[in-house]
Coordinates of C-alpha atoms and ligand atoms in Angstrom, one line a residue:
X1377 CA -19.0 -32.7 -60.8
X1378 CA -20.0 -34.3 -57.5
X1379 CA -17.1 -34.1 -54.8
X1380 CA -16.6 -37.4 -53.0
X1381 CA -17.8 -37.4 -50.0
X1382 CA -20.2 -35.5 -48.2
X1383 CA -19.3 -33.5 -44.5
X1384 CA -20.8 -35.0 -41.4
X1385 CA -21.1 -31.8 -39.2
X1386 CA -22.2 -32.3 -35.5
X1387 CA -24.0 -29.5 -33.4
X1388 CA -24.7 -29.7 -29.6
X1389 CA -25.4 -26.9 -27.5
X1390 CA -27.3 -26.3 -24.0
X1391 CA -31.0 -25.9 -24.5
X1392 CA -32.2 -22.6 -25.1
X1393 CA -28.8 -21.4 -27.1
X1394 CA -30.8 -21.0 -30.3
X1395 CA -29.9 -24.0 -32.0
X1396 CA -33.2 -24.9 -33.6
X1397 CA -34.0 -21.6 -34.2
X1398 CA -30.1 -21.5 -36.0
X1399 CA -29.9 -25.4 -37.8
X1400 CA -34.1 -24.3 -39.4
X1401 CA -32.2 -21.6 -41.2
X1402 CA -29.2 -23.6 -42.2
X1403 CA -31.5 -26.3 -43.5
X1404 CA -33.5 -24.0 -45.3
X1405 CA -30.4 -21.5 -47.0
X1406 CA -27.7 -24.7 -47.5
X1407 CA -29.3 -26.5 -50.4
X1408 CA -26.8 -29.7 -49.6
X1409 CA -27.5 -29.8 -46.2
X1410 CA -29.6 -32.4 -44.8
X1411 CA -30.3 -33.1 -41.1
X1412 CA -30.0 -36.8 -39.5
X1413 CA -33.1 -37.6 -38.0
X1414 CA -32.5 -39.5 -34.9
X1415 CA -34.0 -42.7 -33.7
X1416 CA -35.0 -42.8 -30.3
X1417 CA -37.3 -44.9 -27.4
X1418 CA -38.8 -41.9 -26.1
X1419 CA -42.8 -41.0 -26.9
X1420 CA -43.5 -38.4 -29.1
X1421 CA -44.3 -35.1 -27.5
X1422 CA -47.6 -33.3 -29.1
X1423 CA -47.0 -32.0 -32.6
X1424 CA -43.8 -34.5 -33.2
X1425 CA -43.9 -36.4 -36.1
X1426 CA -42.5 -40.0 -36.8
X1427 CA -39.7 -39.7 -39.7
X1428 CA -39.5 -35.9 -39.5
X1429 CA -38.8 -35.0 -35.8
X1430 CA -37.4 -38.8 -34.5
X1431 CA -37.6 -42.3 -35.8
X1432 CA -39.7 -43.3 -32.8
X1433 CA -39.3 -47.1 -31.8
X1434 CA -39.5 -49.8 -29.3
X1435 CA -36.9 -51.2 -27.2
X1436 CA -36.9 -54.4 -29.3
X1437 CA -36.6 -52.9 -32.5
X1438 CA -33.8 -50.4 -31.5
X1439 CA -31.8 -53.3 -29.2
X1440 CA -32.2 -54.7 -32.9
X1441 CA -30.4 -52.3 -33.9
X1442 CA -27.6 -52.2 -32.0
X1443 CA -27.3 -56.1 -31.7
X1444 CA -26.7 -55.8 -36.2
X1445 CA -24.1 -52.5 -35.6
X1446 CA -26.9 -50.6 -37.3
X1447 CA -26.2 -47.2 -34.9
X1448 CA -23.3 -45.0 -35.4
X1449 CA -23.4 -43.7 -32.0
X1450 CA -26.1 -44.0 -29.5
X1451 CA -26.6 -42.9 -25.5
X1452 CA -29.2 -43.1 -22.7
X1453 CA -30.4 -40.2 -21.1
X1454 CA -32.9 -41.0 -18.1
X1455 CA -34.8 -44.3 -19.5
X1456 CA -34.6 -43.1 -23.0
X1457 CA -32.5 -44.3 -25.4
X1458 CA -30.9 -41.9 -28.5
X1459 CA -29.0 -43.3 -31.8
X1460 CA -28.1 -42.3 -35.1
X1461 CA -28.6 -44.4 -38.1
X1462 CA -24.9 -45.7 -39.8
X1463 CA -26.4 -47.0 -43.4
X1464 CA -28.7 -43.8 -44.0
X1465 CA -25.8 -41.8 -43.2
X1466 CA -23.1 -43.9 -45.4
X1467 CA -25.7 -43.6 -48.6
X1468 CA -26.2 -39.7 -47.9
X1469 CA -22.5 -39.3 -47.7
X1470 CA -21.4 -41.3 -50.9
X1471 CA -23.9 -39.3 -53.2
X1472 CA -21.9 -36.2 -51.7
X1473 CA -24.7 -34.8 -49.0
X1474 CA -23.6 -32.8 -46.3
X1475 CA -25.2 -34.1 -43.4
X1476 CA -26.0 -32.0 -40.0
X1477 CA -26.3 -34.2 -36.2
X1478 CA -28.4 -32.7 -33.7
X1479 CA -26.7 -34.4 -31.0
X1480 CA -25.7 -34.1 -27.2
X1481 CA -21.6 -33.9 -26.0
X1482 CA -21.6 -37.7 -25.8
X1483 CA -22.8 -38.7 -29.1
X1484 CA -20.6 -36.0 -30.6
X1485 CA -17.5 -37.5 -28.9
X1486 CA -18.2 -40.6 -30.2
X1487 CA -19.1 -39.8 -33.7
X1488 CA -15.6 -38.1 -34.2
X1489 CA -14.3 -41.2 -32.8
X1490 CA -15.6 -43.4 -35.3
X1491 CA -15.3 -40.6 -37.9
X1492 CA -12.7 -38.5 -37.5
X1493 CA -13.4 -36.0 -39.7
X1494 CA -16.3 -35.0 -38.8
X1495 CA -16.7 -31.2 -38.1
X1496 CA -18.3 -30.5 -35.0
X1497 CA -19.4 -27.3 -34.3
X1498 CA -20.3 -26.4 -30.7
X1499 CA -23.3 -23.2 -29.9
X1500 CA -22.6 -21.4 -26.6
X1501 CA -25.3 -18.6 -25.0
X1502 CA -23.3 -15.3 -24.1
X1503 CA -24.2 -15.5 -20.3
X1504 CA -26.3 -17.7 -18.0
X1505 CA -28.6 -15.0 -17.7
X1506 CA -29.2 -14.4 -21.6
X1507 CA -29.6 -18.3 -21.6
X1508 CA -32.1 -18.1 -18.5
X1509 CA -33.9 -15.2 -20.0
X1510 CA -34.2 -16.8 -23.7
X1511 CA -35.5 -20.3 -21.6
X1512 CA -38.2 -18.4 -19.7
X1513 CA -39.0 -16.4 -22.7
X1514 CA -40.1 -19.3 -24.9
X1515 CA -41.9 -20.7 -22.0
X1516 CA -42.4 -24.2 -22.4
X1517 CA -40.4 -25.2 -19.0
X1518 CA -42.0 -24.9 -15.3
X1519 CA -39.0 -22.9 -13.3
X1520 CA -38.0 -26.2 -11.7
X1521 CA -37.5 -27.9 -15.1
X1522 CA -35.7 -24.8 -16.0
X1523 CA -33.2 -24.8 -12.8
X1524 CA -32.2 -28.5 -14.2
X1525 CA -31.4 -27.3 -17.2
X1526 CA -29.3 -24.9 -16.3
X1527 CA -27.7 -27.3 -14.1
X1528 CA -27.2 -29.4 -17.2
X1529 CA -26.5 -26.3 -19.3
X1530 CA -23.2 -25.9 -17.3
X1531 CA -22.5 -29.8 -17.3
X1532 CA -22.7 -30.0 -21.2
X1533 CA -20.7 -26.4 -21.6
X1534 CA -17.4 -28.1 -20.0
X1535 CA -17.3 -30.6 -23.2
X1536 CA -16.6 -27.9 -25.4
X1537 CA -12.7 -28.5 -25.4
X1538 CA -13.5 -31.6 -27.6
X1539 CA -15.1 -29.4 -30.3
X1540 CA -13.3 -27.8 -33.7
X1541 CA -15.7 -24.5 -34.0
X1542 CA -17.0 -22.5 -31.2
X1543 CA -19.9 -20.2 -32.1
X1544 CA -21.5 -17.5 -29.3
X1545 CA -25.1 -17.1 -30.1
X1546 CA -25.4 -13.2 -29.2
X1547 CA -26.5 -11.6 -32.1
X1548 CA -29.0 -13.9 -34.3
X1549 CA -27.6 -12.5 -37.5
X1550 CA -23.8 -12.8 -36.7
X1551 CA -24.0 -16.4 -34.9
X1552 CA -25.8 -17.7 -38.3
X1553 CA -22.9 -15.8 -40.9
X1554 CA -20.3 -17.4 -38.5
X1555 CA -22.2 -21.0 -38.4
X1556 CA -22.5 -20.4 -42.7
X1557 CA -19.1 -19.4 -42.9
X1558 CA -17.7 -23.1 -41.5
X1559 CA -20.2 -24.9 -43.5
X1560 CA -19.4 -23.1 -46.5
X1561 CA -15.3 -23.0 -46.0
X1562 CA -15.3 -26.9 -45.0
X1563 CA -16.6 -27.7 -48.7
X1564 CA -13.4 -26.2 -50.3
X1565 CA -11.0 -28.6 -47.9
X1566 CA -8.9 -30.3 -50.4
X1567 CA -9.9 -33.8 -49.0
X1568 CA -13.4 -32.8 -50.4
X1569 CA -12.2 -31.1 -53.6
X1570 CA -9.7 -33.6 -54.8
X1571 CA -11.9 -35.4 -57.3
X1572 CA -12.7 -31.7 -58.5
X1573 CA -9.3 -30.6 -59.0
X1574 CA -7.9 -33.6 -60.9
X1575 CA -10.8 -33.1 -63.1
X1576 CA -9.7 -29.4 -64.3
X1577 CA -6.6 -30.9 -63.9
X1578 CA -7.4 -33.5 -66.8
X1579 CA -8.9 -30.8 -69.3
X1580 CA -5.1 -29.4 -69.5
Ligands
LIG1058 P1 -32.6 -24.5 -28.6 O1 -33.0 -25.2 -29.8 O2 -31.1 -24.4 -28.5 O3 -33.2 -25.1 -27.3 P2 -34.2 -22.3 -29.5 O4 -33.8 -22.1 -30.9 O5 -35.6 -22.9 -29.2 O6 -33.1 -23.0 -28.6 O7 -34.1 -20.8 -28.9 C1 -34.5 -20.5 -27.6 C2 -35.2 -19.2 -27.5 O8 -34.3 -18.1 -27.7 C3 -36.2 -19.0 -28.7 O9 -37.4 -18.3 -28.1 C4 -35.5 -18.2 -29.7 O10 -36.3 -17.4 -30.5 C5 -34.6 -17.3 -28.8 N1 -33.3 -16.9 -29.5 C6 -32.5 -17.7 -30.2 N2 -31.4 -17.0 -30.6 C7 -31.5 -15.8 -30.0 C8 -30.6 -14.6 -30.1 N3 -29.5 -14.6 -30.7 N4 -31.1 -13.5 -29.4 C9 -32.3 -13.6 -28.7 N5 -33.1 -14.6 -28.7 C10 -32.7 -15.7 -29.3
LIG1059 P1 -35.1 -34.5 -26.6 O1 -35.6 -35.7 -25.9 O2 -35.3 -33.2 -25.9 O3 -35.6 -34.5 -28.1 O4 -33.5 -34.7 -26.8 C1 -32.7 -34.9 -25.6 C2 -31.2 -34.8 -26.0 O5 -30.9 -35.9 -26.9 C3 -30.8 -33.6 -26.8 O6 -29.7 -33.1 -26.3 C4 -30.6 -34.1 -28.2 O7 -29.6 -33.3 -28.9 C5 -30.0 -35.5 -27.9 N1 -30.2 -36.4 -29.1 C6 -31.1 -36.5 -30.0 N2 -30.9 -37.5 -30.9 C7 -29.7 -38.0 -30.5 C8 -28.9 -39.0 -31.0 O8 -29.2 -39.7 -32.0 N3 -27.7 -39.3 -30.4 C9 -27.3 -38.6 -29.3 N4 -26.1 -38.9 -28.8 N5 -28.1 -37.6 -28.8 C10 -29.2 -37.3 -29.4

């Protein structure tokens, strides 16, 4: 029994939060869960693959896109262009897939716009100082790339108001039972479960 459609869950938070280190886990534990890989305009960085990290195209090919409604959302950040495939998504969804965005505060606002039920989840550090201390600590930003982020840290926090879950990254172990616990309690809503029940339903 396959219940009829799958979630489309959205999760933004300021870099260095924990959210890769968080959505690698959910992937790996939530066998249903499958993660929207993006398509973007920017180069790869060293050790990103095509198909697995980004889509990575051209201008023509993603104005393409957008000229045939192909994106469900999409935004520009510096010369860079960001977008999420529709069709992929409407296929995953029908065969009952939950489906996980890795998105910033923009793209998230639009995707519930377009789909309002999307669940979107939102990952906040404790304190600036944990979030400075976890940035410097992986140590893939020079200290004035890190200053902007943090600058931009603050910018993206103010959108959490337009979130349905909040989740405070202190403790590793507690921010991932809390992030389970939605993905795991949204699958009983009874807009997902509805084909289910009037299954059992029939048997009687
Ligand atoms: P993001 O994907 O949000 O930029 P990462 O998952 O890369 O963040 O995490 C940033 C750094 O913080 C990594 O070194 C990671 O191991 C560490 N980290 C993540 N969550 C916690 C936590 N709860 N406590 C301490 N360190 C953490
Ligand atoms: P990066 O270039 O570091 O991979 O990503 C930059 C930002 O773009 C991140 O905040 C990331 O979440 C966001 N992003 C990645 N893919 C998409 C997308 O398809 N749509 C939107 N709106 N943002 C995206």
């Amino acid at each position: 029994m396959t219940p009829q459609q799958g979630n489309v869950y959205v999760l933004s938070a300021p870099s260095g939060a924990g959210k890769s280190t968080l959505v690698r886990r959910l992937l790996e534990k939530l066998p249903d869960l499958i993660f929207s890989i993006s398509f973007t305009t920017r180069p790869p960085r060293e050790g990103e693959v095509n198909g697995e990290d980004y889509f990575f195209v051209d201008d023509a090919t993603f104005d393409a896109m957008l000229a045939e409604d192909g994106l469900l959302e999409w935004v520009q950040v510096y010369k860079n262009r960001y977008g999420t495939g529709r069709a992929w998504i409407q296929e995953q969804r029908a065969s009952g897939r939950d489906i996980l965005l890795d998105i910033e505060t923009v793209g998230a606002k639009n995707v519930k716009s377009a789909l309002p039920e999307a669940i979107l989840i939102f990952l906040l550090p404790p304190t600036a100082e944990e979030l400075t201390r976890r940035l410097r600590g992986r140590g893939t930003e020079t200290e004035e790339q890190l200053t902007v982020r943090l600058q931009h840290a603050r910018h993206e926090m103010e959108q959490f108001p337009h979130y349905d879950y909040l989740v405070v990254n202190e403790d590793l172990e507690d921010a991932y039972r809390q992030l389970e616990s939605i993905f795991v309690a949204e699958r009983s809503r009874l807009t997902r479960m509805r084909p289910i029940a009037d299954h059992i339903l029939a048997t009687f």
